[in-house]
XYZ file of C-alpha atoms in Angstrom:
630
model
C -8.261 76.373 88.526
C -8.945 77.491 85.018
C -5.076 78.333 84.912
C -4.175 74.793 86.041
C -6.331 73.391 83.347
C -5.006 75.497 80.795
C -1.426 74.442 81.685
C -2.433 70.897 81.526
C -3.881 70.860 78.247
C -0.772 72.954 76.792
C 1.638 70.209 78.273
C -0.446 67.589 76.596
C -0.448 69.519 73.357
C 3.272 69.733 73.626
C 3.652 65.992 74.233
C 1.456 65.189 71.321
C 3.513 67.237 69.058
C 6.596 65.549 70.236
C 4.945 62.220 69.426
C 3.784 63.350 66.032
C 7.398 64.675 65.364
C 9.166 61.532 66.694
C 6.784 59.106 64.731
C 7.950 60.105 61.000
C 11.672 60.475 61.996
C 11.557 56.776 63.237
C 9.933 55.768 60.111
C 12.445 57.610 57.840
C 15.360 56.148 59.915
C 13.723 52.658 59.619
C 13.290 53.129 55.864
C 16.673 54.475 55.412
C 17.939 51.557 57.320
C 16.215 49.147 54.863
C 17.520 50.847 52.125
C 21.082 50.958 53.434
C 20.812 47.146 54.278
C 19.575 46.259 50.667
C 22.147 48.619 49.180
C 24.850 46.560 50.913
C 23.304 43.236 49.775
C 23.286 44.319 46.303
C 26.780 45.779 46.615
C 27.805 42.505 47.926
C 25.841 40.566 45.123
C 27.238 42.609 42.502
C 30.955 42.347 43.768
C 30.589 38.723 44.355
C 29.342 38.507 40.528
C 32.076 40.562 39.363
C 34.617 38.415 41.321
C 32.964 35.323 39.632
C 32.939 37.023 36.159
C 36.683 37.952 36.741
C 37.676 34.537 37.670
C 35.567 33.121 34.561
C 37.466 35.517 32.236
C 40.851 34.315 33.754
C 39.690 30.825 33.012
C 38.803 31.935 29.668
C 42.008 33.572 28.923
C 43.999 30.625 30.337
C 42.081 28.246 27.989
C 42.473 30.192 24.810
C 46.302 30.585 25.660
C 46.546 26.733 25.128
C 45.492 27.176 21.498
C 48.727 27.536 19.146
C 48.204 27.576 15.488
C 51.440 25.725 14.762
C 50.482 22.536 16.646
C 48.092 19.669 16.021
C 44.587 19.431 17.189
C 45.273 16.753 19.608
C 48.203 18.702 21.122
C 46.055 21.797 21.620
C 43.065 19.834 23.200
C 45.438 17.868 25.354
C 46.888 21.067 26.820
C 43.180 22.231 27.214
C 41.739 19.477 29.263
C 45.093 19.514 31.349
C 44.209 23.083 32.651
C 41.488 21.591 34.787
C 43.948 19.397 36.953
C 44.433 22.257 39.141
C 40.518 22.961 39.421
C 39.078 19.485 39.895
C 41.180 16.456 41.403
C 40.574 13.254 39.184
C 42.319 10.414 37.903
C 41.721 11.535 34.354
C 40.649 14.087 32.180
C 38.936 13.508 28.775
C 37.802 15.124 25.632
C 34.755 13.723 23.560
C 34.276 15.151 20.181
C 30.811 15.210 18.342
C 30.763 12.915 15.395
C 28.188 13.762 12.674
C 27.817 10.246 11.151
C 27.441 8.432 14.537
C 25.398 11.270 15.974
C 27.094 10.810 19.253
C 30.133 11.901 21.205
C 33.333 9.894 20.689
C 36.517 9.668 22.777
C 39.229 11.617 21.098
C 41.903 12.668 23.872
C 42.833 11.887 27.320
C 45.203 12.801 29.939
C 45.825 10.445 32.999
C 46.807 11.700 36.294
C 49.500 9.304 37.499
C 49.107 8.454 41.141
C 47.299 11.719 41.387
C 50.324 13.773 40.440
C 51.531 15.267 37.177
C 49.142 15.014 34.345
C 50.256 13.673 31.036
C 48.808 12.975 27.629
C 47.848 9.413 26.514
C 47.154 9.267 22.942
C 47.356 5.431 22.727
C 44.054 4.842 24.415
C 42.840 4.783 27.965
C 45.048 3.610 30.731
C 43.972 1.396 33.662
C 43.763 3.294 36.873
C 45.565 1.663 39.854
C 42.930 2.677 42.203
C 39.967 2.797 40.145
C 38.786 -0.116 37.961
C 36.063 1.908 35.931
C 37.052 2.681 32.529
C 35.913 5.722 30.622
C 33.178 4.836 27.740
C 34.147 5.163 24.176
C 31.111 7.027 23.280
C 28.230 8.905 24.823
C 24.870 9.275 23.037
C 23.809 13.165 22.264
C 20.806 12.806 24.410
C 22.603 11.936 27.719
C 25.061 14.928 27.855
C 23.612 18.170 29.390
C 23.754 21.667 27.784
C 25.718 23.090 30.767
C 28.225 21.998 33.302
C 26.830 19.155 35.519
C 27.792 16.075 37.545
C 26.709 13.160 35.544
C 26.294 9.544 37.066
C 27.303 6.387 35.115
C 26.146 3.725 37.463
C 27.926 4.333 40.721
C 30.362 6.647 39.174
C 30.346 10.365 39.057
C 31.638 12.298 36.237
C 31.835 15.859 35.691
C 30.653 17.053 32.269
C 31.735 20.553 30.837
C 30.125 20.936 27.437
C 31.682 23.107 24.965
C 29.116 24.186 22.429
C 26.233 22.448 20.957
C 27.449 19.458 19.017
C 31.027 20.480 19.063
C 32.212 18.407 22.115
C 32.650 18.313 26.004
C 35.377 17.805 28.554
C 34.636 14.808 30.946
C 36.623 14.705 34.377
C 36.367 11.605 36.235
C 35.687 9.631 38.196
C 35.371 12.280 40.809
C 34.596 11.585 44.433
C 31.268 10.325 45.307
C 30.758 13.188 47.767
C 31.798 15.575 45.042
C 29.119 18.344 44.425
C 29.319 21.104 41.705
C 28.692 24.237 43.454
C 27.019 27.175 42.087
C 29.861 29.392 42.035
C 32.062 27.004 40.188
C 29.365 26.110 37.733
C 29.068 29.778 36.745
C 32.749 30.193 36.295
C 32.961 27.032 34.203
C 30.019 27.694 31.935
C 31.064 31.501 31.524
C 34.993 30.301 30.789
C 34.065 27.451 28.407
C 31.650 29.746 26.316
C 34.587 31.853 25.207
C 36.347 28.918 23.547
C 33.521 27.627 21.460
C 34.184 29.401 18.128
C 37.921 28.638 18.079
C 37.326 24.891 19.123
C 34.718 24.536 16.611
C 37.109 26.162 13.914
C 40.027 24.131 14.776
C 37.980 20.762 14.560
C 36.643 21.839 11.256
C 39.791 22.578 9.953
C 41.570 19.531 11.222
C 38.644 17.367 9.707
C 39.194 19.185 6.346
C 42.876 18.666 6.738
C 42.620 15.138 7.256
C 40.409 14.727 4.036
C 43.035 16.753 1.974
C 45.894 14.760 3.650
C 44.118 11.372 2.915
C 43.407 12.631 -0.690
C 46.981 13.863 -1.156
C 48.239 10.258 -0.152
C 45.853 8.703 -2.603
C 47.172 11.146 -5.302
C 50.626 10.473 -4.623
C 50.121 6.731 -4.903
C 48.032 7.269 -8.194
C 50.631 9.745 -9.230
C 53.288 7.165 -8.819
C 51.398 4.590 -10.964
C 50.653 7.274 -13.582
C 54.221 8.233 -13.642
C 55.317 4.886 -14.627
C 52.314 4.239 -16.871
C 52.883 7.587 -18.534
C 56.370 6.509 -19.370
C 55.080 3.100 -20.533
C 56.674 3.662 -23.741
C 60.138 4.017 -22.234
C 59.489 0.574 -20.317
C 58.488 -0.989 -23.627
C 61.437 0.115 -25.595
C 63.603 -1.074 -22.683
C 62.127 -4.604 -22.530
C 62.004 -4.627 -26.573
C 65.879 -3.698 -26.569
C 66.767 -6.478 -24.092
C 64.980 -8.933 -26.064
C 66.633 -7.769 -29.228
C 69.972 -7.907 -27.864
C 69.451 -11.283 -26.239
C 67.965 -12.742 -29.569
C 70.787 -10.957 -31.698
C 67.719 -9.878 -33.893
C 68.268 -7.060 -36.275
C 64.816 -5.493 -35.430
C 61.782 -6.146 -33.316
C 58.224 -4.645 -33.088
C 55.089 -5.288 -31.480
C 51.547 -5.661 -32.976
C 48.289 -5.085 -31.209
C 45.086 -6.860 -32.698
C 41.504 -6.420 -31.854
C 38.191 -7.329 -33.581
C 38.315 -4.155 -35.733
C 41.658 -3.142 -36.468
C 45.604 -3.798 -36.401
C 47.693 -1.188 -34.321
C 51.038 -1.162 -35.899
C 53.590 -0.808 -34.312
C 52.747 -0.366 -30.610
C 56.491 -0.296 -29.915
C 59.592 -0.482 -32.277
C 63.195 -0.218 -31.814
C 64.023 0.168 -35.465
C 65.138 3.372 -37.329
C 62.495 6.085 -38.081
C 62.272 5.130 -41.777
C 61.544 1.560 -40.898
C 58.959 2.364 -38.514
C 57.154 4.686 -41.054
C 57.307 1.649 -43.372
C 55.862 -0.699 -41.049
C 53.227 1.816 -40.120
C 52.197 2.432 -43.545
C 51.651 -1.298 -44.387
C 49.740 -2.077 -41.114
C 46.912 -3.571 -42.901
C 49.299 -6.385 -44.419
C 50.040 -7.792 -41.028
C 46.615 -9.371 -40.545
C 48.551 -12.643 -42.199
C 50.363 -12.803 -38.702
C 47.376 -14.625 -37.234
C 47.567 -17.484 -39.916
C 51.675 -17.672 -39.578
C 51.433 -18.508 -35.673
C 48.037 -20.059 -35.710
C 47.520 -21.397 -32.123
C 51.167 -21.714 -31.382
C 52.933 -19.645 -28.643
C 56.070 -19.297 -30.883
C 57.125 -19.692 -34.372
C 60.295 -19.132 -36.229
C 60.268 -18.949 -40.022
C 63.611 -19.182 -42.037
C 64.184 -18.261 -45.751
C 63.841 -21.766 -47.060
C 60.645 -22.554 -45.242
C 57.510 -22.604 -47.302
C 55.672 -19.889 -45.212
C 58.387 -17.437 -45.697
C 56.644 -16.154 -48.872
C 53.612 -15.328 -46.663
C 55.743 -12.855 -44.684
C 54.431 -9.267 -45.457
C 56.428 -7.599 -48.386
C 57.336 -4.728 -46.325
C 59.298 -6.954 -43.824
C 60.915 -9.002 -46.706
C 62.016 -5.848 -48.435
C 64.208 -5.283 -45.324
C 66.574 -8.300 -46.854
C 65.690 -10.624 -43.928
C 66.488 -14.297 -43.916
C 64.738 -15.263 -40.475
C 61.499 -14.138 -38.994
C 59.982 -14.816 -35.554
C 56.653 -14.354 -33.809
C 55.755 -14.642 -30.239
C 52.295 -14.458 -28.923
C 52.501 -11.991 -25.943
C 48.567 -11.861 -25.171
C 48.040 -11.286 -21.508
C 44.508 -11.161 -20.244
C 42.377 -8.753 -22.349
C 45.539 -7.452 -24.414
C 45.812 -9.430 -27.687
C 49.081 -8.907 -29.504
C 52.404 -10.319 -31.022
C 55.899 -9.569 -30.862
C 57.670 -9.897 -34.193
C 61.636 -10.019 -34.712
C 63.602 -10.240 -37.800
C 67.316 -11.381 -38.707
C 69.531 -10.290 -41.767
C 71.205 -13.789 -41.259
C 69.879 -16.935 -39.949
C 70.585 -17.419 -36.473
C 70.202 -20.585 -34.335
C 69.051 -19.453 -30.683
C 70.367 -21.512 -27.655
C 67.344 -22.554 -25.345
C 68.372 -20.293 -22.434
C 68.632 -17.340 -24.783
C 65.303 -18.179 -26.297
C 63.562 -18.553 -22.967
C 64.964 -15.054 -21.820
C 63.889 -13.493 -24.848
C 60.404 -15.058 -24.523
C 60.098 -13.727 -20.910
C 61.088 -10.176 -22.062
C 58.657 -10.022 -24.985
C 55.623 -11.460 -22.834
C 56.267 -8.898 -20.249
C 55.674 -6.294 -23.073
C 51.993 -7.861 -23.327
C 51.626 -7.397 -19.410
C 52.543 -3.859 -19.377
C 50.378 -2.994 -22.345
C 47.487 -4.640 -20.682
C 48.040 -2.694 -17.360
C 48.281 0.441 -19.270
C 44.850 0.001 -21.111
C 43.246 -0.852 -17.826
C 44.537 1.954 -16.236
C 43.226 4.334 -19.008
C 39.843 2.306 -18.726
C 39.804 3.339 -15.018
C 40.711 6.814 -15.710
C 37.828 7.236 -18.208
C 35.317 5.721 -15.893
C 36.251 8.089 -13.112
C 35.869 11.113 -15.659
C 32.219 9.795 -16.065
C 31.735 9.637 -12.177
C 33.262 12.904 -11.693
C 31.134 14.726 -14.358
C 27.930 12.929 -12.857
C 28.768 14.306 -9.292
C 29.579 17.832 -10.944
C 26.242 17.735 -12.737
C 24.577 16.561 -9.337
C 26.187 19.563 -7.602
C 24.660 21.942 -10.485
C 21.242 20.635 -10.049
C 21.130 21.344 -6.100
C 20.078 24.725 -7.009
C 17.823 25.584 -10.093
C 19.988 28.648 -10.763
C 23.278 26.472 -11.400
C 21.673 23.954 -13.700
C 23.836 23.249 -16.665
C 26.656 25.558 -15.316
C 29.363 22.911 -15.359
C 28.788 22.267 -19.126
C 28.341 25.969 -19.873
C 31.787 26.494 -18.346
C 33.297 23.585 -20.370
C 32.304 25.244 -23.641
C 33.436 28.610 -22.825
C 36.816 27.311 -21.591
C 37.002 25.278 -24.856
C 36.378 28.266 -27.196
C 38.805 30.433 -25.165
C 41.415 28.101 -25.786
C 40.628 27.826 -29.374
C 40.833 31.604 -29.304
C 44.209 31.632 -27.675
C 45.339 29.017 -30.297
C 46.210 26.240 -27.702
C 46.783 22.598 -28.694
C 43.692 20.038 -28.881
C 45.401 18.507 -25.848
C 45.405 21.525 -23.884
C 41.962 22.445 -24.767
C 40.599 19.219 -23.899
C 42.226 19.141 -20.360
C 41.305 22.916 -19.568
C 37.665 22.407 -20.626
C 37.757 19.317 -18.490
C 38.823 21.166 -15.639
C 36.328 23.898 -16.007
C 33.565 21.169 -15.773
C 35.114 19.858 -12.688
C 36.456 23.083 -11.113
C 33.918 22.947 -8.356
C 34.255 19.281 -7.520
C 36.010 20.043 -4.302
C 33.118 21.266 -2.372
C 31.999 17.598 -1.951
C 34.707 17.298 0.600
C 33.011 20.227 2.574
C 29.916 20.104 4.912
C 26.711 20.372 2.840
C 25.484 23.093 5.010
C 28.475 25.229 3.616
C 28.164 24.724 0.045
C 24.345 25.076 0.067
C 24.409 28.255 1.814
C 22.813 30.922 -0.117
C 23.632 33.983 1.994
C 26.978 35.517 2.719
C 29.676 33.518 4.185
C 31.107 34.465 7.495
C 34.783 35.038 7.658
C 35.396 31.496 9.210
C 32.982 29.867 6.664
C 34.875 31.777 3.669
C 38.238 30.309 5.107
C 36.515 26.853 5.090
C 35.092 27.128 1.683
C 38.476 28.350 0.132
C 39.841 24.656 0.930
C 37.507 23.420 -2.111
C 40.361 24.405 -4.476
C 42.866 22.177 -2.516
C 40.409 19.327 -2.133
C 39.261 19.405 -5.768
C 43.050 19.190 -6.916
C 43.436 16.169 -4.631
C 40.353 14.507 -5.862
C 41.593 14.953 -9.477
C 45.181 13.562 -8.715
C 43.703 10.562 -6.780
C 41.297 9.644 -9.485
C 42.486 10.922 -12.786
C 46.220 11.257 -11.907
C 46.451 14.277 -14.353
C 48.729 16.869 -12.860
C 47.547 19.429 -15.347
C 43.924 19.394 -14.835
C 44.840 19.269 -10.779
C 46.967 22.110 -11.052
C 44.230 24.315 -13.017
C 41.683 23.437 -10.460
C 43.948 24.316 -7.609
C 44.780 27.856 -9.121
C 41.353 28.797 -10.474
C 40.830 31.221 -7.624
C 44.370 32.875 -7.989
C 44.376 36.562 -9.183
C 46.886 38.372 -11.437
C 47.456 40.980 -9.004
C 48.369 38.115 -6.279
C 45.457 38.686 -3.999
C 43.856 35.243 -4.628
C 44.057 31.881 -2.985
C 45.152 29.301 -1.929
C 48.942 30.299 -2.547
C 48.493 34.030 -3.525
C 50.239 33.321 -6.843
C 50.668 36.301 -9.274
C 51.010 36.927 -13.028
C 52.734 34.281 -15.032
C 52.970 31.971 -11.916
C 49.485 31.197 -12.512
C 48.998 28.561 -15.245
C 46.906 29.480 -18.523
C 44.552 26.800 -17.694
C 43.826 28.408 -14.185
C 43.648 31.673 -15.757
C 40.921 30.441 -18.352
C 38.794 28.829 -15.515
C 38.862 32.073 -13.610
C 37.323 34.047 -16.304
C 34.838 31.355 -17.113
C 33.769 31.148 -13.438
C 33.723 34.873 -13.137
C 31.596 35.360 -16.133
C 29.085 32.592 -15.759
C 28.452 33.532 -12.336
C 27.414 36.933 -13.461
C 25.101 35.600 -16.239
C 23.082 32.998 -14.260
C 23.190 34.642 -10.806
C 22.120 32.727 -7.781
C 19.659 32.358 -4.885
C 18.979 35.783 -3.545
C 20.963 37.523 -6.457
C 19.393 38.001 -9.776
C 21.882 37.935 -12.899
C 22.936 40.826 -14.466
C 22.396 42.069 -17.884
C 24.612 40.415 -20.628
C 26.556 43.498 -21.638
C 26.874 44.752 -18.077
C 28.329 41.176 -17.305
C 31.067 41.866 -20.314
C 31.609 45.491 -18.757
C 32.508 43.873 -15.284
C 34.609 41.081 -16.902
C 36.622 43.946 -18.610
C 36.685 46.019 -15.402
C 38.316 43.094 -13.553
C 40.906 42.584 -16.364
C 44.440 43.116 -15.411
C 43.751 42.910 -11.605
C 41.540 39.895 -10.802
C 41.600 38.415 -14.227
C 44.270 37.799 -17.211
C 43.793 40.453 -19.843
C 44.554 38.213 -22.877
C 42.111 35.605 -21.437
C 39.554 38.198 -21.200
C 40.236 39.708 -24.777
C 40.060 36.203 -26.182
C 36.498 35.685 -24.767
C 35.020 39.048 -25.568
C 36.557 38.664 -29.197
C 34.561 35.208 -29.526
C 31.426 36.939 -27.998
C 31.737 39.827 -30.707
C 32.050 37.165 -33.384
C 29.021 35.580 -32.179
C 27.225 38.896 -31.947
C 28.118 39.896 -35.848
C 26.681 36.489 -37.030
C 23.541 37.010 -34.916
C 23.089 40.738 -36.296
C 23.582 39.396 -39.909
C 20.665 36.693 -38.995
C 18.482 38.819 -36.947
C 18.634 36.312 -33.991
C 19.711 35.637 -30.458
C 23.177 34.511 -29.906
C 22.110 31.015 -30.318
C 19.139 28.905 -29.244
C 18.223 29.171 -25.388
C 18.812 25.342 -24.849
C 22.245 25.750 -26.101
C 23.119 29.075 -24.617
C 21.956 27.871 -21.303
C 23.435 24.425 -21.539
C 20.294 22.958 -19.878
C 20.057 19.465 -19.803
C 17.639 17.413 -22.029
C 15.242 16.308 -19.247
C 14.356 19.733 -18.751
C 14.358 21.217 -22.512
C 12.554 18.130 -24.078
C 9.278 18.995 -22.371
C 9.586 22.681 -23.267
C 7.457 24.019 -26.301
C 10.312 25.970 -27.372
C 12.840 22.973 -27.606
C 14.199 22.360 -31.208
C 11.980 25.007 -32.757
C 13.376 27.910 -35.008
C 11.759 31.111 -36.339
C 10.517 32.637 -32.938
C 12.721 33.435 -30.213
C 12.312 31.871 -26.984
C 11.209 34.869 -25.022
C 8.389 35.406 -27.510
C 6.552 32.231 -26.356
C 3.851 32.589 -23.879
C 5.014 29.391 -21.737
C 8.269 27.809 -21.317
C 10.306 25.878 -18.798
C 12.826 28.494 -18.103
C 11.998 28.603 -14.472
C 13.239 24.800 -14.052
C 16.707 26.320 -14.381
C 16.204 29.396 -11.961
C 15.681 31.574 -14.867
C 13.093 34.509 -15.628
C 12.985 35.756 -19.174
C 13.358 39.443 -18.129
C 16.672 38.781 -16.636
C 18.021 36.049 -18.990
C 21.240 36.681 -20.857
C 19.630 35.346 -23.895
C 17.000 38.142 -23.903
C 18.977 40.955 -22.314
C 21.756 40.562 -25.039
C 19.167 40.631 -27.948
C 17.477 43.573 -26.584
C 20.551 45.715 -25.818
C 22.036 44.856 -29.100
C 18.747 46.093 -30.765
C 18.930 49.436 -28.720
C 22.431 50.117 -29.581
């Protein structure tokens, strides 16, 4: 019995052991099964995501391939939106571009799917659909456009909206079917694919905008240049008119007088020999009698036997004349007379007299237009200088810089022995050298840290924009050329045209030196100015590569002369308000202004910080201290 019981217990124990062994194994199998299942799920998800990423990358690649640098923005965008014809069936594909002035998205380009077949560009406006009466809006408010691809409802119409970067633009496809839904997979592919073209699309739009501004300025410049060309040769026009009048009237000589309240200009134009011109010019004061001789008449003819003949200026009668005529050619604000004389008495036929009168009166009209043109130019100079000064005042560091560049350019011109006209034009070009930045976005020219590659390329356009502004306002090709070329380098690595050596104008070479040197002296936001003589050393180090050696030598020579004078007098190179070219509104309230004896940095208080200056880094002080140490 005991043996039977023992056998039963042993069998139970064996069974219990088997159960114990079987239970963990089942758990292991179960856990492993779960892990395998999860692994398969993860692999499938990753594979699915990989496929989506690959499809998104393919879309991005296709979209990028549509951009061609040698084509216009419209052509590129037209091809871009056309790429979606195979992805989404719709009557039309559109591109809306963000407009900063409107703060809205404006319709800029469209492609129409004719009969739901081949997609073709439509630049002349939206075409009406044959099956859809819905017309795409001309604008969308920024708040109505989602940040990611989505289906947008416009009333009963569905539109597929594909944003391409914040405040850049979006592609709009529609109307799409009322049953259309944007599936998750498609949304992922579209968002990923479009994200890869944001930068190139932004740069293309910005570049096109700047090109349009430059093109517009160039057109204005050409129109003004044409007018300027004819006006600059006004003496040739006047000579031609005077010669015709002289031939028609059979006169031996003709000249024009300009009268104003203060003086007589004599002669404005003359077709006499040089000796006669000199004689008339030297006796200009005697021509005031012309006013009495003609009185209120439009035309008078005085012959040798007339009582008024003796009143004709001696210098005219000394020419042996026997007849003298005066025609009032005043026109608008121009006040003047055409005078002609004859060696013999001549009776003019009425038609010849009329022809002669028409010709000489045209002289007055040409002179009035010339005066008006120069008045406009002078007013533009004032406006542009005001704009340049305003740009200087944007940062405390650059206050007075345009005036500083003007003065340095002028003294370099003097040191090089240039003519007065050349010095004046180059100095004005220096003052206006940065005027082109007003054609760029404010965020660009106000940026204090380093430019990105794209921003630098855009910033370089300020030379061309500035030159176009000058051409379209002042009509002065010399000043425009100096501004266009002032970032060219002697070694040929400058911009915008990579000119080299003697191909660069002298004015541009001077502007390059002036900009280089003043930038070192005054510093900018985030960059302290360097010591005075360190600036001179860097100037000389750039000579022959970036800067012209003759121009650098001319500036250094002038600085040495200033230094010798300052050594003799024991002073700084000049008063701080003069050296810094600070405006009166800053200097007038400064305790230093207008005082002599003490140096500016010896005063406990001053207004130097108003133009971004600290005494310890100011070139007025650093030059003096370095000179004392040498």
